[in-house]
mmCIF file of C-alpha atoms in Angstrom:
data_model
loop_
_atom_site.group_PDB
_atom_site.id
_atom_site.type_symbol
_atom_site.label_atom_id
_atom_site.label_comp_id
_atom_site.label_asym_id
_atom_site.label_seq_id
_atom_site.Cartn_x
_atom_site.Cartn_y
_atom_site.Cartn_z
ATOM 1 C CA MET A 560 71.983 -32.179 -95.039
ATOM 2 C CA HIS A 561 73.838 -30.185 -97.691
ATOM 3 C CA LEU A 562 77.446 -31.045 -98.156
ATOM 4 C CA ASN A 563 80.557 -29.289 -99.385
ATOM 5 C CA LYS A 564 81.198 -29.270 -103.090
ATOM 6 C CA VAL A 565 84.793 -30.046 -103.983
ATOM 7 C CA SER A 566 86.700 -30.538 -107.214
ATOM 8 C CA LEU A 567 88.898 -33.523 -107.966
ATOM 9 C CA GLU A 568 91.787 -33.485 -110.376
ATOM 10 C CA ALA A 569 94.000 -36.323 -111.617
ATOM 11 C CA ARG A 570 97.187 -35.011 -113.236
ATOM 12 C CA HIS A 571 99.403 -37.410 -115.198
ATOM 13 C CA ILE A 572 98.395 -40.361 -113.011
ATOM 14 C CA SER A 573 100.209 -43.612 -113.809
ATOM 15 C CA LEU A 574 100.070 -46.873 -111.897
ATOM 16 C CA SER A 575 101.721 -50.227 -112.609
ATOM 17 C CA TYR A 576 101.631 -53.618 -110.910
ATOM 18 C CA GLY A 577 105.052 -55.015 -111.729
ATOM 19 C CA SER A 578 105.500 -54.568 -115.473
ATOM 20 C CA THR A 579 101.731 -54.244 -116.100
ATOM 21 C CA GLU A 580 100.616 -50.663 -116.657
ATOM 22 C CA VAL A 581 97.088 -50.319 -115.247
ATOM 23 C CA LEU A 582 96.722 -46.539 -115.606
ATOM 24 C CA LYS A 583 98.728 -44.581 -118.174
ATOM 25 C CA ASP A 584 99.088 -40.804 -117.857
ATOM 26 C CA VAL A 585 95.446 -40.138 -116.869
ATOM 27 C CA ASN A 586 94.316 -36.484 -116.750
ATOM 28 C CA ILE A 587 90.775 -35.663 -115.569
ATOM 29 C CA ARG A 588 89.207 -32.696 -113.810
ATOM 30 C CA ILE A 589 85.877 -33.272 -112.044
ATOM 31 C CA GLU A 590 83.977 -30.120 -111.140
ATOM 32 C CA PRO A 591 82.487 -29.346 -107.692
ATOM 33 C CA GLY A 592 79.053 -30.994 -107.310
ATOM 34 C CA GLU A 593 79.398 -32.986 -110.524
ATOM 35 C CA PHE A 594 77.986 -36.493 -111.012
ATOM 36 C CA PHE A 595 80.805 -38.127 -112.966
ATOM 37 C CA ALA A 596 81.051 -41.649 -114.422
ATOM 38 C CA LEU A 597 84.131 -43.741 -115.147
ATOM 39 C CA LEU A 598 83.054 -46.035 -117.964
ATOM 40 C CA GLY A 599 84.945 -48.878 -119.584
ATOM 41 C CA PRO A 600 85.121 -52.637 -120.096
ATOM 42 C CA SER A 601 86.586 -55.071 -117.547
ATOM 43 C CA GLY A 602 90.285 -54.407 -117.054
ATOM 44 C CA SER A 603 90.129 -50.830 -118.358
ATOM 45 C CA GLY A 604 91.459 -49.357 -115.079
ATOM 46 C CA LYS A 605 88.242 -47.635 -113.948
ATOM 47 C CA SER A 606 87.951 -49.447 -110.583
ATOM 48 C CA THR A 607 91.690 -48.994 -109.993
ATOM 49 C CA LEU A 608 91.250 -45.238 -110.478
ATOM 50 C CA LEU A 609 88.286 -45.159 -108.079
ATOM 51 C CA ARG A 610 90.214 -47.083 -105.410
ATOM 52 C CA LEU A 611 93.168 -44.758 -105.954
ATOM 53 C CA ILE A 612 90.920 -41.751 -105.181
ATOM 54 C CA ALA A 613 89.745 -43.556 -102.015
ATOM 55 C CA GLY A 614 93.375 -44.205 -101.033
ATOM 56 C CA PHE A 615 93.252 -48.021 -101.225
ATOM 57 C CA ASN A 616 96.042 -48.109 -103.768
ATOM 58 C CA GLN A 617 98.834 -45.749 -104.700
ATOM 59 C CA HIS A 618 99.924 -44.261 -108.010
ATOM 60 C CA GLN A 619 103.618 -44.151 -108.860
ATOM 61 C CA ARG A 620 103.498 -40.964 -110.936
ATOM 62 C CA GLY A 621 101.317 -37.874 -111.004
ATOM 63 C CA GLU A 622 99.224 -35.865 -108.582
ATOM 64 C CA LEU A 623 95.740 -36.358 -107.162
ATOM 65 C CA LEU A 624 94.151 -33.111 -105.987
ATOM 66 C CA ILE A 625 91.009 -32.445 -103.965
ATOM 67 C CA ASP A 626 90.161 -28.746 -104.193
ATOM 68 C CA GLY A 627 93.689 -28.070 -105.441
ATOM 69 C CA LYS A 628 95.396 -29.892 -102.533
ATOM 70 C CA ASP A 629 97.512 -32.940 -103.377
ATOM 71 C CA ILE A 630 96.281 -35.936 -101.314
ATOM 72 C CA THR A 631 98.725 -38.455 -102.821
ATOM 73 C CA GLY A 632 100.319 -39.468 -99.509
ATOM 74 C CA THR A 633 97.184 -39.086 -97.339
ATOM 75 C CA PRO A 634 95.916 -42.388 -95.860
ATOM 76 C CA PRO A 635 92.274 -43.417 -96.673
ATOM 77 C CA HIS A 636 90.782 -42.588 -93.251
ATOM 78 C CA LEU A 637 92.093 -39.009 -93.414
ATOM 79 C CA ARG A 638 90.771 -38.271 -96.926
ATOM 80 C CA ASN A 639 87.128 -37.986 -95.833
ATOM 81 C CA VAL A 640 85.968 -39.807 -98.943
ATOM 82 C CA GLY A 641 82.886 -42.044 -98.775
ATOM 83 C CA MET A 642 82.796 -45.252 -100.819
ATOM 84 C CA VAL A 643 79.869 -47.579 -101.540
ATOM 85 C CA PHE A 644 81.070 -51.021 -102.589
ATOM 86 C CA GLN A 645 79.435 -53.281 -105.136
ATOM 87 C CA ASN A 646 78.319 -55.793 -102.485
ATOM 88 C CA TYR A 647 77.235 -53.000 -100.023
ATOM 89 C CA ALA A 648 79.397 -54.537 -97.212
ATOM 90 C CA LEU A 649 76.703 -54.060 -94.532
ATOM 91 C CA TRP A 650 77.169 -55.599 -91.068
ATOM 92 C CA PRO A 651 74.621 -58.484 -90.991
ATOM 93 C CA HIS A 652 74.385 -58.598 -87.162
ATOM 94 C CA MET A 653 73.596 -54.866 -86.817
ATOM 95 C CA THR A 654 70.313 -53.052 -87.338
ATOM 96 C CA VAL A 655 69.920 -50.554 -90.157
ATOM 97 C CA TRP A 656 70.275 -47.745 -87.582
ATOM 98 C CA ASP A 657 73.535 -49.156 -86.208
ATOM 99 C CA ASN A 658 74.918 -49.759 -89.707
ATOM 100 C CA VAL A 659 74.286 -46.118 -90.619
ATOM 101 C CA ALA A 660 75.635 -44.866 -87.272
ATOM 102 C CA PHE A 661 78.813 -46.972 -87.499
ATOM 103 C CA GLY A 662 81.072 -44.339 -89.077
ATOM 104 C CA LEU A 663 79.929 -41.664 -86.630
ATOM 105 C CA VAL A 664 80.514 -43.970 -83.641
ATOM 106 C CA GLU A 665 84.041 -44.608 -84.938
ATOM 107 C CA ARG A 666 84.569 -40.843 -85.112
ATOM 108 C CA LYS A 667 83.236 -40.435 -81.534
ATOM 109 C CA GLU A 668 80.369 -38.190 -82.645
ATOM 110 C CA PRO A 669 78.423 -36.742 -79.639
ATOM 111 C CA LYS A 670 75.181 -38.716 -78.961
ATOM 112 C CA GLU A 671 72.689 -35.973 -79.787
ATOM 113 C CA SER A 672 74.406 -35.005 -83.002
ATOM 114 C CA LEU A 673 74.747 -38.686 -83.971
ATOM 115 C CA ARG A 674 70.996 -39.271 -83.472
ATOM 116 C CA ARG A 675 70.151 -36.230 -85.564
ATOM 117 C CA LYS A 676 72.511 -37.150 -88.407
ATOM 118 C CA VAL A 677 71.446 -40.811 -88.618
ATOM 119 C CA ALA A 678 67.757 -39.833 -88.624
ATOM 120 C CA ALA A 679 68.416 -37.294 -91.403
ATOM 121 C CA ALA A 680 70.371 -39.843 -93.484
ATOM 122 C CA LEU A 681 67.629 -42.488 -93.131
ATOM 123 C CA GLU A 682 64.988 -39.951 -94.081
ATOM 124 C CA LEU A 683 67.045 -38.914 -97.097
ATOM 125 C CA VAL A 684 66.935 -42.483 -98.467
ATOM 126 C CA GLY A 685 63.333 -43.136 -97.327
ATOM 127 C CA LEU A 686 64.193 -45.801 -94.720
ATOM 128 C CA GLN A 687 63.191 -44.064 -91.488
ATOM 129 C CA ASP A 688 60.617 -46.864 -90.824
ATOM 130 C CA TYR A 689 63.225 -49.611 -91.274
ATOM 131 C CA ALA A 690 65.729 -48.461 -88.643
ATOM 132 C CA GLN A 691 65.352 -51.558 -86.440
ATOM 133 C CA ARG A 692 65.494 -54.166 -89.197
ATOM 134 C CA ARG A 693 68.523 -56.269 -90.070
ATOM 135 C CA PRO A 694 70.022 -56.126 -93.605
ATOM 136 C CA SER A 695 68.794 -59.691 -94.309
ATOM 137 C CA GLN A 696 65.193 -58.453 -93.894
ATOM 138 C CA LEU A 697 65.625 -55.876 -96.672
ATOM 139 C CA SER A 698 65.398 -56.077 -100.446
ATOM 140 C CA GLY A 699 68.467 -55.443 -102.624
ATOM 141 C CA GLY A 700 67.311 -51.899 -103.347
ATOM 142 C CA GLN A 701 66.801 -51.175 -99.641
ATOM 143 C CA GLN A 702 70.247 -52.566 -98.787
ATOM 144 C CA GLN A 703 71.683 -50.268 -101.453
ATOM 145 C CA ARG A 704 69.978 -47.317 -99.734
ATOM 146 C CA VAL A 705 71.381 -48.314 -96.333
ATOM 147 C CA ALA A 706 74.879 -48.420 -97.855
ATOM 148 C CA LEU A 707 74.305 -44.930 -99.286
ATOM 149 C CA ALA A 708 72.947 -43.546 -96.003
ATOM 150 C CA ARG A 709 75.896 -45.027 -94.095
ATOM 151 C CA THR A 710 78.286 -43.304 -96.503
ATOM 152 C CA VAL A 711 76.685 -39.843 -96.690
ATOM 153 C CA VAL A 712 76.064 -39.637 -92.913
ATOM 154 C CA ILE A 713 79.798 -38.965 -92.339
ATOM 155 C CA GLU A 714 79.470 -35.918 -94.650
ATOM 156 C CA PRO A 715 82.287 -36.942 -96.995
ATOM 157 C CA LYS A 716 83.946 -34.551 -99.411
ATOM 158 C CA LEU A 717 83.493 -37.040 -102.245
ATOM 159 C CA LEU A 718 81.096 -39.928 -102.796
ATOM 160 C CA LEU A 719 82.548 -42.905 -104.687
ATOM 161 C CA LEU A 720 80.277 -45.634 -106.051
ATOM 162 C CA ASP A 721 81.723 -48.897 -107.390
ATOM 163 C CA GLU A 722 79.290 -50.538 -109.871
ATOM 164 C CA PRO A 723 76.479 -49.409 -107.545
ATOM 165 C CA LEU A 724 73.567 -51.018 -109.395
ATOM 166 C CA SER A 725 75.044 -54.204 -110.837
ATOM 167 C CA ASN A 726 73.473 -56.484 -108.188
ATOM 168 C CA LEU A 727 69.909 -55.319 -108.887
ATOM 169 C CA ASP A 728 67.419 -56.605 -111.454
ATOM 170 C CA LYS A 729 66.714 -54.461 -114.519
ATOM 171 C CA ASN A 730 63.532 -52.692 -113.332
ATOM 172 C CA LEU A 731 65.042 -51.901 -109.948
ATOM 173 C CA ARG A 732 68.216 -50.648 -111.615
ATOM 174 C CA VAL A 733 66.219 -48.089 -113.595
ATOM 175 C CA GLN A 734 64.380 -46.972 -110.425
ATOM 176 C CA MET A 735 67.601 -46.767 -108.386
ATOM 177 C CA ARG A 736 69.272 -44.762 -111.161
ATOM 178 C CA GLU A 737 66.617 -42.089 -110.681
ATOM 179 C CA GLU A 738 66.960 -42.255 -106.903
ATOM 180 C CA LEU A 739 70.743 -41.951 -107.065
ATOM 181 C CA LYS A 740 70.480 -38.959 -109.348
ATOM 182 C CA ASN A 741 67.916 -37.242 -107.094
ATOM 183 C CA LEU A 742 69.959 -37.987 -103.973
ATOM 184 C CA GLN A 743 73.087 -36.578 -105.592
ATOM 185 C CA ARG A 744 71.223 -33.425 -106.690
ATOM 186 C CA THR A 745 69.769 -32.992 -103.193
ATOM 187 C CA LEU A 746 73.174 -33.322 -101.513
ATOM 188 C CA GLY A 747 75.124 -31.417 -104.156
ATOM 189 C CA LEU A 748 77.919 -33.873 -103.416
ATOM 190 C CA THR A 749 80.694 -34.440 -105.963
ATOM 191 C CA THR A 750 80.084 -38.068 -106.943
ATOM 192 C CA ILE A 751 82.181 -40.437 -109.032
ATOM 193 C CA PHE A 752 80.837 -43.797 -110.042
ATOM 194 C CA VAL A 753 82.321 -46.718 -111.906
ATOM 195 C CA THR A 754 80.271 -48.719 -114.375
ATOM 196 C CA HIS A 755 80.711 -50.935 -117.432
ATOM 197 C CA ASP A 756 77.070 -50.255 -118.343
ATOM 198 C CA GLN A 757 76.918 -47.461 -120.922
ATOM 199 C CA GLU A 758 73.167 -46.920 -120.377
ATOM 200 C CA GLU A 759 73.731 -46.410 -116.650
ATOM 201 C CA ALA A 760 76.439 -43.842 -117.336
ATOM 202 C CA MET A 761 74.499 -42.039 -120.078
ATOM 203 C CA THR A 762 71.296 -41.683 -118.046
ATOM 204 C CA THR A 763 72.811 -40.504 -114.773
ATOM 205 C CA ALA A 764 76.165 -38.762 -115.249
ATOM 206 C CA ASP A 765 76.674 -35.075 -116.006
ATOM 207 C CA ARG A 766 79.869 -36.119 -117.793
ATOM 208 C CA MET A 767 81.810 -39.301 -118.198
ATOM 209 C CA ALA A 768 85.306 -40.540 -118.921
ATOM 210 C CA VAL A 769 85.788 -43.582 -121.128
ATOM 211 C CA LEU A 770 88.823 -45.730 -120.312
ATOM 212 C CA ASP A 771 90.345 -48.621 -122.222
ATOM 213 C CA LYS A 772 93.463 -50.555 -121.193
ATOM 214 C CA GLY A 773 94.382 -47.864 -118.659
ATOM 215 C CA VAL A 774 94.270 -45.047 -121.205
ATOM 216 C CA LEU A 775 91.742 -42.230 -121.035
ATOM 217 C CA GLN A 776 89.960 -42.224 -124.404
ATOM 218 C CA GLN A 777 87.557 -39.273 -124.089
ATOM 219 C CA VAL A 778 85.773 -37.103 -121.506
ATOM 220 C CA GLY A 779 82.473 -35.328 -122.083
ATOM 221 C CA THR A 780 78.698 -35.411 -121.796
ATOM 222 C CA ALA A 781 76.824 -38.516 -122.925
ATOM 223 C CA ALA A 782 75.511 -36.666 -125.999
ATOM 224 C CA ALA A 783 78.987 -35.371 -126.956
ATOM 225 C CA LEU A 784 80.539 -38.847 -126.729
ATOM 226 C CA PHE A 785 77.633 -40.421 -128.607
ATOM 227 C CA ASP A 786 77.505 -37.823 -131.394
ATOM 228 C CA PHE A 787 81.208 -36.987 -131.661
ATOM 229 C CA PRO A 788 83.285 -40.006 -130.558
ATOM 230 C CA ALA A 789 87.022 -39.320 -130.508
ATOM 231 C CA ASN A 790 87.968 -42.714 -131.931
ATOM 232 C CA ARG A 791 86.707 -46.128 -132.983
ATOM 233 C CA PHE A 792 86.748 -47.520 -129.452
ATOM 234 C CA VAL A 793 84.483 -44.766 -128.065
ATOM 235 C CA ALA A 794 82.152 -45.001 -131.080
ATOM 236 C CA SER A 795 81.581 -48.711 -130.531
ATOM 237 C CA PHE A 796 81.560 -48.650 -126.693
ATOM 238 C CA VAL A 797 79.155 -45.735 -126.172
ATOM 239 C CA GLY A 798 76.083 -46.943 -128.042
ATOM 240 C CA THR A 799 76.169 -49.132 -131.154
ATOM 241 C CA ALA A 800 78.020 -47.944 -134.243
ATOM 242 C CA ASN A 801 78.600 -49.070 -137.797
ATOM 243 C CA LEU A 802 82.297 -48.659 -138.560
ATOM 244 C CA VAL A 803 83.296 -48.831 -142.206
ATOM 245 C CA GLN A 804 87.049 -48.844 -142.878
ATOM 246 C CA GLY A 805 88.513 -47.237 -145.965
ATOM 247 C CA ARG A 806 90.404 -44.191 -147.114
ATOM 248 C CA VAL A 807 89.664 -40.628 -148.086
ATOM 249 C CA THR A 808 90.912 -40.418 -151.681
ATOM 250 C CA ARG A 809 90.010 -36.861 -152.616
ATOM 251 C CA VAL A 810 88.937 -33.680 -150.854
ATOM 252 C CA ASN A 811 87.657 -30.818 -152.979
ATOM 253 C CA GLY A 812 85.615 -27.797 -151.958
ATOM 254 C CA GLU A 813 82.392 -28.939 -150.318
ATOM 255 C CA THR A 814 82.812 -32.695 -150.735
ATOM 256 C CA LEU A 815 85.155 -35.564 -150.024
ATOM 257 C CA HIS A 816 85.457 -38.961 -151.692
ATOM 258 C CA PHE A 817 85.696 -41.984 -149.422
ATOM 259 C CA GLN A 818 86.680 -45.373 -150.807
ATOM 260 C CA ALA A 819 84.916 -47.730 -148.391
ATOM 261 C CA ASP A 820 86.372 -51.248 -148.042
ATOM 262 C CA GLY A 821 83.958 -53.678 -149.679
ATOM 263 C CA LEU A 822 81.402 -50.949 -150.458
ATOM 264 C CA GLY A 823 82.982 -48.792 -153.142
ATOM 265 C CA GLU A 824 83.147 -45.005 -153.360
ATOM 266 C CA MET A 825 80.947 -42.654 -151.296
ATOM 267 C CA VAL A 826 80.772 -38.908 -151.823
ATOM 268 C CA LEU A 827 80.094 -37.036 -148.572
ATOM 269 C CA PRO A 828 79.730 -33.378 -147.613
ATOM 270 C CA ARG A 829 82.840 -31.894 -146.041
ATOM 271 C CA ASN A 830 82.834 -30.103 -142.661
ATOM 272 C CA GLN A 831 85.434 -28.744 -140.248
ATOM 273 C CA GLU A 832 85.926 -32.181 -138.632
ATOM 274 C CA SER A 833 86.534 -33.930 -141.963
ATOM 275 C CA PRO A 834 89.959 -35.533 -142.323
ATOM 276 C CA GLY A 835 92.385 -35.011 -145.175
ATOM 277 C CA ALA A 836 93.330 -37.741 -147.622
ATOM 278 C CA GLY A 837 94.422 -41.022 -146.014
ATOM 279 C CA PRO A 838 93.107 -44.027 -144.048
ATOM 280 C CA ALA A 839 89.897 -43.422 -142.053
ATOM 281 C CA SER A 840 86.775 -45.088 -140.700
ATOM 282 C CA LEU A 841 83.245 -43.865 -141.313
ATOM 283 C CA SER A 842 81.048 -44.194 -138.220
ATOM 284 C CA PHE A 843 77.248 -43.955 -138.265
ATOM 285 C CA ARG A 844 74.584 -45.083 -135.806
ATOM 286 C CA PRO A 845 72.012 -47.787 -136.690
ATOM 287 C CA HIS A 846 69.025 -45.538 -135.883
ATOM 288 C CA THR A 847 70.151 -42.997 -138.514
ATOM 289 C CA VAL A 848 70.091 -45.616 -141.313
ATOM 290 C CA HIS A 849 66.852 -45.876 -143.320
ATOM 291 C CA ILE A 850 65.837 -49.333 -144.511
ATOM 292 C CA ARG A 851 63.332 -49.884 -147.307
ATOM 293 C CA VAL A 852 62.413 -52.347 -150.037
ATOM 294 C CA ARG A 853 64.849 -52.459 -152.948
ATOM 295 C CA ASP A 854 62.646 -50.899 -155.642
ATOM 296 C CA GLU A 855 61.518 -47.933 -153.557
ATOM 297 C CA HIS A 856 63.234 -44.655 -154.437
ATOM 298 C CA GLY A 857 64.774 -42.737 -151.550
ATOM 299 C CA ASP A 858 65.404 -39.035 -151.138
ATOM 300 C CA ALA A 859 68.543 -37.779 -152.857
ATOM 301 C CA SER A 860 70.135 -36.366 -149.692
ATOM 302 C CA ARG A 861 71.007 -39.868 -148.435
ATOM 303 C CA ILE A 862 73.654 -42.277 -149.665
ATOM 304 C CA TRP A 863 71.756 -45.395 -150.807
ATOM 305 C CA LEU A 864 73.280 -48.876 -150.711
ATOM 306 C CA ASP A 865 71.707 -52.118 -151.925
ATOM 307 C CA GLY A 866 71.934 -55.085 -149.575
ATOM 308 C CA ARG A 867 70.390 -58.323 -148.367
ATOM 309 C CA VAL A 868 68.986 -58.911 -144.858
ATOM 310 C CA GLU A 869 71.037 -61.541 -143.013
ATOM 311 C CA SER A 870 69.162 -61.442 -139.697
ATOM 312 C CA SER A 871 66.700 -59.415 -137.699
ATOM 313 C CA GLU A 872 65.938 -58.876 -134.011
ATOM 314 C CA PHE A 873 62.695 -57.527 -132.625
ATOM 315 C CA LEU A 874 63.566 -55.274 -129.664
ATOM 316 C CA GLY A 875 60.092 -53.877 -128.936
ATOM 317 C CA GLU A 876 60.492 -50.207 -129.770
ATOM 318 C CA THR A 877 62.760 -51.002 -132.708
ATOM 319 C CA SER A 878 63.607 -53.817 -135.079
ATOM 320 C CA ARG A 879 67.330 -54.286 -135.650
ATOM 321 C CA TYR A 880 68.582 -55.628 -138.989
ATOM 322 C CA ARG A 881 71.994 -56.897 -140.013
ATOM 323 C CA VAL A 882 72.302 -56.266 -143.721
ATOM 324 C CA ARG A 883 75.037 -57.589 -146.016
ATOM 325 C CA VAL A 884 76.164 -54.842 -148.393
ATOM 326 C CA GLY A 885 79.016 -56.022 -150.593
ATOM 327 C CA GLU A 886 81.595 -57.332 -148.113
ATOM 328 C CA ALA A 887 80.331 -55.203 -145.223
ATOM 329 C CA LEU A 888 77.689 -55.994 -142.595
ATOM 330 C CA ILE A 889 75.642 -52.919 -141.672
ATOM 331 C CA VAL A 890 73.260 -52.637 -138.726
ATOM 332 C CA ALA A 891 70.063 -50.635 -139.269
ATOM 333 C CA ASN A 892 67.331 -49.943 -136.708
ATOM 334 C CA GLN A 893 63.744 -49.299 -137.719
ATOM 335 C CA ALA A 894 61.185 -47.803 -135.339
ATOM 336 C CA HIS A 895 58.432 -50.360 -134.722
ATOM 337 C CA TYR A 896 54.698 -49.742 -135.022
ATOM 338 C CA SER A 897 52.032 -52.416 -134.573
ATOM 339 C CA GLY A 898 51.165 -53.990 -137.902
ATOM 340 C CA LEU A 899 54.638 -53.368 -139.331
ATOM 341 C CA SER A 900 56.038 -56.720 -140.413
ATOM 342 C CA LEU A 901 59.750 -57.509 -140.283
ATOM 343 C CA PHE A 902 61.886 -57.885 -143.398
ATOM 344 C CA PRO A 903 62.641 -61.630 -143.585
ATOM 345 C CA PRO A 904 66.198 -62.972 -143.933
ATOM 346 C CA GLY A 905 67.197 -62.867 -147.584
ATOM 347 C CA ALA A 906 65.036 -59.810 -148.334
ATOM 348 C CA GLU A 907 66.539 -57.418 -150.898
ATOM 349 C CA VAL A 908 66.618 -53.961 -149.285
ATOM 350 C CA ARG A 909 68.088 -50.486 -149.719
ATOM 351 C CA LEU A 910 69.865 -48.698 -146.891
ATOM 352 C CA GLY A 911 69.994 -44.913 -146.728
ATOM 353 C CA ILE A 912 72.869 -43.326 -144.808
ATOM 354 C CA GLU A 913 72.267 -39.747 -143.635
ATOM 355 C CA PRO A 914 75.588 -37.957 -144.411
ATOM 356 C CA THR A 915 75.131 -35.276 -141.719
ATOM 357 C CA GLN A 916 74.973 -38.048 -139.083
ATOM 358 C CA ALA A 917 78.134 -39.831 -140.250
ATOM 359 C CA ARG A 918 81.484 -39.138 -138.568
ATOM 360 C CA PHE A 919 85.013 -39.773 -139.794
ATOM 361 C CA LEU A 920 87.434 -41.345 -137.308
ATOM 362 C CA THR A 921 91.126 -41.571 -138.012
ATOM 363 C CA HIS A 922 92.177 -43.859 -135.132
#
């Protein structure tokens, strides 16, 4: 089973319910065969956009194109788009085989072809031995696979997944993430999935779009969004970020001077992304911050700040500290090795910020 690869493009899509704008001028292009995530908090518009692609709701402005053809007025059953819902929506009274065959029966698929396609879909998800079971006799992960098989068996142009892993426990989620990725690679099917879980998006998607309050914030690979967030929202939603407000007071040659609220002046190297004078936020990730005892000298390439540990969390691979520096609270992660004891609350420490890993955000 190898399916068609199609592109999807949203051009200036806007949708309102009454006076509430749910999607505001959204522009995205998803490439043929791409595994694409729509990421955002509850109420960001990501599920609305997915349902709009499926045809379950209708935008008031803009165009929605599959392979360059506007499908705005096309009803759901004529779009040939497959959707897997969060709760799987399997028929409890039907066997796995009949659940998977359902869409083909509806389409009056000839018997021989139907048998061949259902068998291929079950084999694809590793459930060929479970064909005669009922959904209630399956685990959550197996039900998820049945829902996937039932969707891909109709050979859709697009596969849409709505929070596909949210009903599974953590270990199974990680396993199913791998399976989903492998299945998508095998099929080469353009796939769009909605999630509020940044880890899920970062580990599976080729690229992702971050939405907030119906507005598209940024599109790119996980690494691009993590390393070069477009704004404060993306910086804090994709991963964990320290955001220090302040203003750039002076820019000269190779350096700029940043007056950080509650922290005082920092002198940082200037690069092509550096802003001019004016209000800005400095963003840097906790794992790039060095933490050490107060009287230890650090290397001169870092910006060193003196602080006091307010709290610590042991996360296994890392220890996470919240450190009070002046009026600011800075989060620093330290890689954990056995025998390394935690800094206790109240400990006087120095934090080293790596300037090359810091980013200026102006909105």
